[in-house]
mmCIF file of C-alpha atoms and ligand atoms in Angstrom:
data_model
loop_
_atom_site.group_PDB
_atom_site.id
_atom_site.type_symbol
_atom_site.label_atom_id
_atom_site.label_comp_id
_atom_site.label_asym_id
_atom_site.label_seq_id
_atom_site.Cartn_x
_atom_site.Cartn_y
_atom_site.Cartn_z
ATOM 1 C CA MET A 25 267.397 166.199 183.873
ATOM 2 C CA SER A 26 267.595 169.840 182.752
ATOM 3 C CA SER A 27 265.134 171.138 180.166
ATOM 4 C CA GLU A 28 268.087 171.635 177.825
ATOM 5 C CA THR A 29 269.120 167.975 178.056
ATOM 6 C CA SER A 30 265.491 166.980 177.621
ATOM 7 C CA ALA A 31 265.142 169.017 174.411
ATOM 8 C CA ILE A 32 268.409 167.641 173.008
ATOM 9 C CA GLY A 33 267.279 164.130 173.903
ATOM 10 C CA HIS A 34 264.324 164.599 171.565
ATOM 11 C CA GLY A 35 266.494 165.935 168.730
ATOM 12 C CA LEU A 36 265.459 169.542 169.374
ATOM 13 C CA ASP A 37 267.677 172.609 169.458
ATOM 14 C CA PRO A 38 267.319 174.105 172.976
ATOM 15 C CA GLU A 39 268.282 177.511 171.565
ATOM 16 C CA ARG A 40 265.322 177.534 169.196
ATOM 17 C CA MET A 41 262.483 176.407 171.417
ATOM 18 C CA PRO A 42 259.308 178.514 171.348
ATOM 19 C CA GLY A 43 259.045 180.578 174.528
ATOM 20 C CA HIS A 44 255.252 180.555 174.434
ATOM 21 C CA ILE A 45 253.055 177.802 172.996
ATOM 22 C CA ALA A 46 249.300 178.279 172.621
ATOM 23 C CA MET A 47 246.958 175.363 171.931
ATOM 24 C CA ILE A 48 243.369 175.211 170.712
ATOM 25 C CA MET A 49 242.374 171.843 172.152
ATOM 26 C CA ASP A 50 239.658 170.772 169.755
ATOM 27 C CA GLY A 51 237.969 167.506 168.789
ATOM 28 C CA ASN A 52 236.851 165.988 172.094
ATOM 29 C CA GLY A 53 233.272 165.619 170.912
ATOM 30 C CA ARG A 54 234.232 163.922 167.640
ATOM 31 C CA TRP A 55 236.617 161.596 169.484
ATOM 32 C CA ALA A 56 233.709 160.419 171.648
ATOM 33 C CA ARG A 57 231.264 160.182 168.755
ATOM 34 C CA LYS A 58 233.636 157.936 166.795
ATOM 35 C CA ARG A 59 233.442 155.532 169.745
ATOM 36 C CA MET A 60 229.671 155.893 170.199
ATOM 37 C CA LEU A 61 230.316 157.560 173.551
ATOM 38 C CA ASN A 62 228.835 160.634 175.175
ATOM 39 C CA ARG A 63 230.759 163.858 174.318
ATOM 40 C CA VAL A 64 231.638 164.147 178.004
ATOM 41 C CA LYS A 65 233.825 161.031 177.692
ATOM 42 C CA GLY A 66 235.835 162.954 175.087
ATOM 43 C CA HIS A 67 236.286 165.861 177.489
ATOM 44 C CA GLU A 68 237.416 163.438 180.202
ATOM 45 C CA LYS A 69 240.046 161.909 177.937
ATOM 46 C CA GLY A 70 240.957 165.443 176.815
ATOM 47 C CA ALA A 71 241.671 166.438 180.417
ATOM 48 C CA ASP A 72 244.204 163.585 180.680
ATOM 49 C CA VAL A 73 245.974 164.952 177.601
ATOM 50 C CA VAL A 74 246.062 168.405 179.222
ATOM 51 C CA ARG A 75 247.925 166.908 182.188
ATOM 52 C CA GLU A 76 250.410 165.200 179.882
ATOM 53 C CA MET A 77 251.022 168.352 177.793
ATOM 54 C CA VAL A 78 251.631 170.500 180.872
ATOM 55 C CA ARG A 79 254.221 167.994 182.071
ATOM 56 C CA THR A 80 255.896 167.706 178.667
ATOM 57 C CA CYS A 81 256.106 171.448 178.050
ATOM 58 C CA ARG A 82 257.555 172.009 181.502
ATOM 59 C CA ARG A 83 260.161 169.308 180.883
ATOM 60 C CA LEU A 84 261.116 170.858 177.532
ATOM 61 C CA GLY A 85 261.687 174.270 179.107
ATOM 62 C CA ILE A 86 258.726 176.142 177.560
ATOM 63 C CA SER A 87 258.164 179.419 179.482
ATOM 64 C CA VAL A 88 254.450 179.892 178.825
ATOM 65 C CA LEU A 89 251.795 177.365 177.834
ATOM 66 C CA THR A 90 248.345 178.795 177.029
ATOM 67 C CA LEU A 91 245.489 176.318 176.649
ATOM 68 C CA PHE A 92 242.086 177.216 175.229
ATOM 69 C CA ALA A 93 239.804 175.314 177.589
ATOM 70 C CA PHE A 94 236.486 177.177 177.296
ATOM 71 C CA SER A 95 235.474 180.030 175.004
ATOM 72 C CA THR A 96 232.955 182.832 175.539
ATOM 73 C CA GLU A 97 230.921 181.116 172.757
ATOM 74 C CA ASN A 98 231.047 177.707 174.495
ATOM 75 C CA TRP A 99 228.472 179.006 177.033
ATOM 76 C CA GLY A 100 225.983 178.431 174.217
ATOM 77 C CA ARG A 101 226.412 174.635 174.396
ATOM 78 C CA PRO A 102 223.766 172.441 176.052
ATOM 79 C CA LYS A 103 223.551 173.010 179.792
ATOM 80 C CA ALA A 104 224.548 169.429 180.587
ATOM 81 C CA GLU A 105 227.763 169.730 178.551
ATOM 82 C CA VAL A 106 228.694 173.081 180.122
ATOM 83 C CA GLY A 107 228.040 171.517 183.535
ATOM 84 C CA ALA A 108 230.259 168.549 182.725
ATOM 85 C CA LEU A 109 233.059 170.860 181.559
ATOM 86 C CA MET A 110 232.811 172.833 184.810
ATOM 87 C CA PHE A 111 232.908 169.581 186.776
ATOM 88 C CA LEU A 112 236.084 168.535 184.931
ATOM 89 C CA LEU A 113 237.645 171.951 185.480
ATOM 90 C CA ARG A 114 236.948 171.698 189.208
ATOM 91 C CA LYS A 115 238.475 168.220 189.279
ATOM 92 C CA PHE A 116 241.513 169.345 187.278
ATOM 93 C CA LEU A 117 242.234 172.286 189.591
ATOM 94 C CA MET A 118 241.974 170.174 192.731
ATOM 95 C CA SER A 119 243.985 167.243 191.427
ATOM 96 C CA GLU A 120 246.728 169.286 189.741
ATOM 97 C CA GLU A 121 247.547 171.786 192.449
ATOM 98 C CA ALA A 122 250.161 169.578 194.104
ATOM 99 C CA GLU A 123 251.704 168.684 190.759
ATOM 100 C CA LEU A 124 251.939 172.356 189.746
ATOM 101 C CA ILE A 125 253.698 173.164 192.999
ATOM 102 C CA ARG A 126 256.023 170.167 192.671
ATOM 103 C CA ASN A 127 256.955 171.172 189.124
ATOM 104 C CA ASN A 128 257.469 174.868 189.908
ATOM 105 C CA ILE A 129 254.634 175.928 187.562
ATOM 106 C CA ARG A 130 252.774 179.197 188.034
ATOM 107 C CA PHE A 131 249.051 178.934 187.398
ATOM 108 C CA ASN A 132 247.249 181.768 185.660
ATOM 109 C CA THR A 133 243.959 182.261 183.816
ATOM 110 C CA ILE A 134 242.847 184.530 180.998
ATOM 111 C CA GLY A 135 239.209 185.352 180.295
ATOM 112 C CA GLN A 136 236.044 186.302 182.150
ATOM 113 C CA THR A 137 236.636 184.226 185.275
ATOM 114 C CA GLU A 138 233.901 186.301 186.938
ATOM 115 C CA HIS A 139 231.408 184.264 184.876
ATOM 116 C CA LEU A 140 232.561 180.935 186.325
ATOM 117 C CA PRO A 141 230.772 179.256 189.260
ATOM 118 C CA GLU A 142 231.740 180.792 192.596
ATOM 119 C CA ASP A 143 233.492 177.708 194.032
ATOM 120 C CA ILE A 144 235.659 177.366 190.912
ATOM 121 C CA ARG A 145 236.624 181.033 191.151
ATOM 122 C CA GLN A 146 237.700 180.480 194.734
ATOM 123 C CA THR A 147 239.764 177.428 193.789
ATOM 124 C CA ILE A 148 241.359 179.341 190.925
ATOM 125 C CA ASP A 149 242.347 182.168 193.283
ATOM 126 C CA LEU A 150 243.770 179.674 195.732
ATOM 127 C CA VAL A 151 245.850 177.815 193.133
ATOM 128 C CA LYS A 152 247.046 181.100 191.635
ATOM 129 C CA ASP A 153 248.044 182.280 195.075
ATOM 130 C CA ARG A 154 249.866 179.092 196.020
ATOM 131 C CA THR A 155 251.832 178.993 192.762
ATOM 132 C CA ARG A 156 252.461 182.731 192.494
ATOM 133 C CA SER A 157 256.222 182.608 193.026
ATOM 134 C CA ASN A 158 256.863 179.565 190.810
ATOM 135 C CA ASP A 159 259.069 180.402 187.867
ATOM 136 C CA GLY A 160 259.611 177.142 185.983
ATOM 137 C CA MET A 161 256.730 177.742 183.559
ATOM 138 C CA THR A 162 253.450 179.662 183.436
ATOM 139 C CA LEU A 163 250.335 177.619 182.706
ATOM 140 C CA ASN A 164 247.725 179.940 181.315
ATOM 141 C CA LEU A 165 244.245 178.479 181.164
ATOM 142 C CA ALA A 166 241.839 180.349 178.864
ATOM 143 C CA LEU A 167 238.451 180.120 180.591
ATOM 144 C CA SER A 168 235.400 181.914 179.273
ATOM 145 C CA TYR A 169 237.919 183.555 176.990
ATOM 146 C CA GLY A 170 237.142 185.407 173.778
ATOM 147 C CA ALA A 171 239.620 187.662 171.991
ATOM 148 C CA ARG A 172 236.949 190.134 170.938
ATOM 149 C CA GLU A 173 235.708 190.453 174.522
ATOM 150 C CA GLU A 174 239.323 190.988 175.597
ATOM 151 C CA ILE A 175 239.779 193.747 173.011
ATOM 152 C CA VAL A 176 236.495 195.463 173.931
ATOM 153 C CA ARG A 177 237.477 195.342 177.599
ATOM 154 C CA MET A 178 240.842 196.911 176.793
ATOM 155 C CA ALA A 179 239.200 199.663 174.710
ATOM 156 C CA ARG A 180 236.745 200.406 177.492
ATOM 157 C CA GLN A 181 239.575 200.706 179.994
ATOM 158 C CA ILE A 182 241.545 203.066 177.773
ATOM 159 C CA ALA A 183 238.414 205.200 177.259
ATOM 160 C CA LEU A 184 237.859 205.374 181.021
ATOM 161 C CA GLU A 185 241.459 206.354 181.740
ATOM 162 C CA SER A 186 241.339 208.929 179.002
ATOM 163 C CA LYS A 187 238.084 210.401 180.314
ATOM 164 C CA ALA A 188 239.588 210.607 183.780
ATOM 165 C CA GLY A 189 242.512 212.549 182.337
ATOM 166 C CA LEU A 190 245.006 209.775 183.152
ATOM 167 C CA LEU A 191 245.871 208.940 179.556
ATOM 168 C CA SER A 192 246.096 211.241 176.591
ATOM 169 C CA PRO A 193 244.968 209.764 173.218
ATOM 170 C CA ASP A 194 248.364 210.677 171.720
ATOM 171 C CA ALA A 195 250.055 208.543 174.355
ATOM 172 C CA VAL A 196 248.255 205.336 173.291
ATOM 173 C CA THR A 197 250.774 202.872 171.884
ATOM 174 C CA GLU A 198 250.970 199.137 171.257
ATOM 175 C CA GLU A 199 252.304 198.852 174.821
ATOM 176 C CA THR A 200 249.217 200.653 176.140
ATOM 177 C CA VAL A 201 247.059 198.032 174.432
ATOM 178 C CA GLU A 202 249.199 195.076 175.528
ATOM 179 C CA GLY A 203 249.191 196.288 179.114
ATOM 180 C CA ARG A 204 245.385 196.095 179.204
ATOM 181 C CA LEU A 205 244.926 192.618 177.764
ATOM 182 C CA TYR A 206 244.545 189.474 179.893
ATOM 183 C CA THR A 207 248.033 188.476 178.711
ATOM 184 C CA ARG A 208 249.755 191.632 179.962
ATOM 185 C CA GLY A 209 253.399 191.078 180.775
ATOM 186 C CA MET A 210 253.587 187.817 178.828
ATOM 187 C CA ARG A 211 255.462 187.301 175.623
ATOM 188 C CA ASP A 212 253.323 186.649 172.531
ATOM 189 C CA PRO A 213 252.840 183.016 171.444
ATOM 190 C CA ASP A 214 255.585 181.853 169.100
ATOM 191 C CA LEU A 215 253.635 178.775 168.147
ATOM 192 C CA LEU A 216 249.892 178.114 167.922
ATOM 193 C CA ILE A 217 248.666 174.549 167.533
ATOM 194 C CA ARG A 218 245.073 173.565 166.750
ATOM 195 C CA THR A 219 244.012 169.937 166.783
ATOM 196 C CA SER A 220 241.068 168.244 165.003
ATOM 197 C CA GLY A 221 241.642 169.556 161.483
ATOM 198 C CA GLU A 222 239.686 172.802 161.788
ATOM 199 C CA MET A 223 241.558 175.620 160.055
ATOM 200 C CA ARG A 224 240.316 178.529 162.084
ATOM 201 C CA ILE A 225 241.191 180.614 165.116
ATOM 202 C CA SER A 226 237.736 180.680 166.752
ATOM 203 C CA ASN A 227 238.253 183.983 168.579
ATOM 204 C CA PHE A 228 241.514 182.986 170.329
ATOM 205 C CA LEU A 229 244.297 185.514 171.073
ATOM 206 C CA LEU A 230 243.658 187.658 167.983
ATOM 207 C CA TRP A 231 246.062 190.420 168.971
ATOM 208 C CA GLN A 232 248.769 188.172 170.387
ATOM 209 C CA ILE A 233 249.191 185.762 167.452
ATOM 210 C CA ALA A 234 250.165 188.488 164.960
ATOM 211 C CA TYR A 235 253.459 186.684 164.239
ATOM 212 C CA ALA A 236 252.882 183.229 165.706
ATOM 213 C CA GLU A 237 253.713 180.180 163.601
ATOM 214 C CA LEU A 238 250.469 178.267 163.025
ATOM 215 C CA PHE A 239 250.158 174.489 163.045
ATOM 216 C CA PHE A 240 246.990 172.571 162.277
ATOM 217 C CA THR A 241 246.867 168.844 162.860
ATOM 218 C CA GLN A 242 244.090 166.381 161.984
ATOM 219 C CA THR A 243 244.620 164.575 165.296
ATOM 220 C CA LEU A 244 241.693 164.943 167.688
ATOM 221 C CA TRP A 245 242.748 166.444 171.032
ATOM 222 C CA PRO A 246 242.204 163.224 173.084
ATOM 223 C CA ASP A 247 244.615 161.439 170.696
ATOM 224 C CA PHE A 248 247.277 164.184 170.787
ATOM 225 C CA THR A 249 250.578 162.904 172.175
ATOM 226 C CA GLU A 250 253.961 164.082 173.340
ATOM 227 C CA ALA A 251 255.490 162.450 170.240
ATOM 228 C CA GLU A 252 253.329 164.571 167.942
ATOM 229 C CA LEU A 253 254.152 167.728 169.881
ATOM 230 C CA ILE A 254 257.841 166.958 169.401
ATOM 231 C CA GLN A 255 257.318 166.489 165.656
ATOM 232 C CA ILE A 256 255.570 169.886 165.526
ATOM 233 C CA LEU A 257 258.450 171.465 167.468
ATOM 234 C CA LYS A 258 260.917 170.021 164.957
ATOM 235 C CA ASP A 259 258.882 171.516 162.127
ATOM 236 C CA PHE A 260 258.746 174.837 164.023
ATOM 237 C CA GLN A 261 262.545 174.835 164.318
ATOM 238 C CA ARG A 262 262.865 174.432 160.543
ATOM 239 C CA ARG A 263 260.677 177.445 159.831
ATOM 240 C CA GLU A 264 262.203 180.806 159.118
ATOM 241 C CA ARG A 265 260.503 183.591 161.033
ATOM 242 C CA ARG A 266 261.020 186.841 159.161
ATOM 243 C CA PHE A 267 258.711 189.313 160.952
ATOM 244 C CA GLY A 268 258.286 191.215 157.700
ATOM 245 C CA ARG A 269 261.999 191.689 157.139
ATOM 246 C CA VAL A 270 264.514 190.117 154.785
ATOM 247 C CA ASN A 271 267.238 187.901 156.125
HETATM 248 C C1 IPE B 25 237.089 170.963 172.423
HETATM 249 O O1 IPE B 25 236.397 169.874 171.891
HETATM 250 C C2 IPE B 25 236.727 171.234 173.855
HETATM 251 C C3 IPE B 25 235.933 172.469 174.032
HETATM 252 C C4 IPE B 25 235.595 173.306 173.110
HETATM 253 C C5 IPE B 25 235.488 172.742 175.388
HETATM 254 P P1 IPE B 25 234.944 170.035 171.279
HETATM 255 O O2 IPE B 25 233.938 169.792 172.341
HETATM 256 O O3 IPE B 25 234.794 171.324 170.552
HETATM 257 O O4 IPE B 25 234.930 168.825 170.243
HETATM 258 P P2 IPE B 25 234.329 168.797 168.788
HETATM 259 O O5 IPE B 25 234.872 169.975 168.041
HETATM 260 O O6 IPE B 25 232.840 168.894 168.947
HETATM 261 O O7 IPE B 25 234.770 167.509 168.217
HETATM 262 C C1 IPE B 26 237.436 176.427 170.230
HETATM 263 O O1 IPE B 26 236.821 175.236 169.859
HETATM 264 C C2 IPE B 26 237.339 176.629 171.710
HETATM 265 C C3 IPE B 26 238.092 175.695 172.540
HETATM 266 C C4 IPE B 26 238.913 174.791 172.108
HETATM 267 C C5 IPE B 26 237.906 175.845 173.961
HETATM 268 P P1 IPE B 26 235.292 175.209 169.364
HETATM 269 O O2 IPE B 26 234.985 173.796 169.078
HETATM 270 O O3 IPE B 26 234.429 175.912 170.330
HETATM 271 O O4 IPE B 26 235.374 176.081 168.032
HETATM 272 P P2 IPE B 26 234.454 176.078 166.738
HETATM 273 O O5 IPE B 26 233.041 176.238 167.197
HETATM 274 O O6 IPE B 26 234.656 174.780 166.036
HETATM 275 O O7 IPE B 26 234.947 177.219 165.905
HETATM 276 MG MG1 MG B 27 235.158 171.896 168.639
#
């Protein structure tokens, strides 16, 4: 079934699908707590939802899916929880590689991957390499990602190029900035979804979401479903995006 048929099948207009969806996957800990379980159980269930969302977005013909999996601030969590998240990431990369290849999905990461454990970095490079020429969808995993770190990194790079005489300050444009972010070459998110009821951005894609449509749902990430995503997409299609202009 083509992605167009799939969208129509769900009552969506294939012409008005968001090209790039970003998700802040929040609420794993609360999901576990409600069940008197360890927070890690919430992350495990959350990883299953990640798999389902990747599949659904691919089927609906989304070009880029960016998932906030681990923030620069999340390093401050207890060591055992960080360790469990790294374990799940390792497991996800190994188990999903074949599925990504089968579904023509290109794997990419944004963030300070240099801070991740060595074996995970190697697996990431391998999966990126093996999916490099896939063009069905890009799955962008935000790992040790923080928007402020990304912006500082970009500024530092511009300063270095300028000092080396490669870039004149007058020549700095929005494109210069975009080209030095982790998301270079990707379209900006059209739609940002955050689960768990928190109404904040938590240092995610600050530059890129300038004109994204924002959706906040009370649903905790482990309970998030394809059906709810489709409802959000229907709502998205009813919104009028004006980009500061009049229609
Ligand atoms: C999101 O769930 C997953 C990560 C941040 C890694 P949380 O772990 O933040 O869950 P809550 O917010 O404590 O419920
Ligand atoms: C944002 O969730 C980061 C991820 C989903 C990976 P957090 O749970 O870390 O955000 P805060 O602390 O509630 O703002
Ligand atoms: Mg949280």
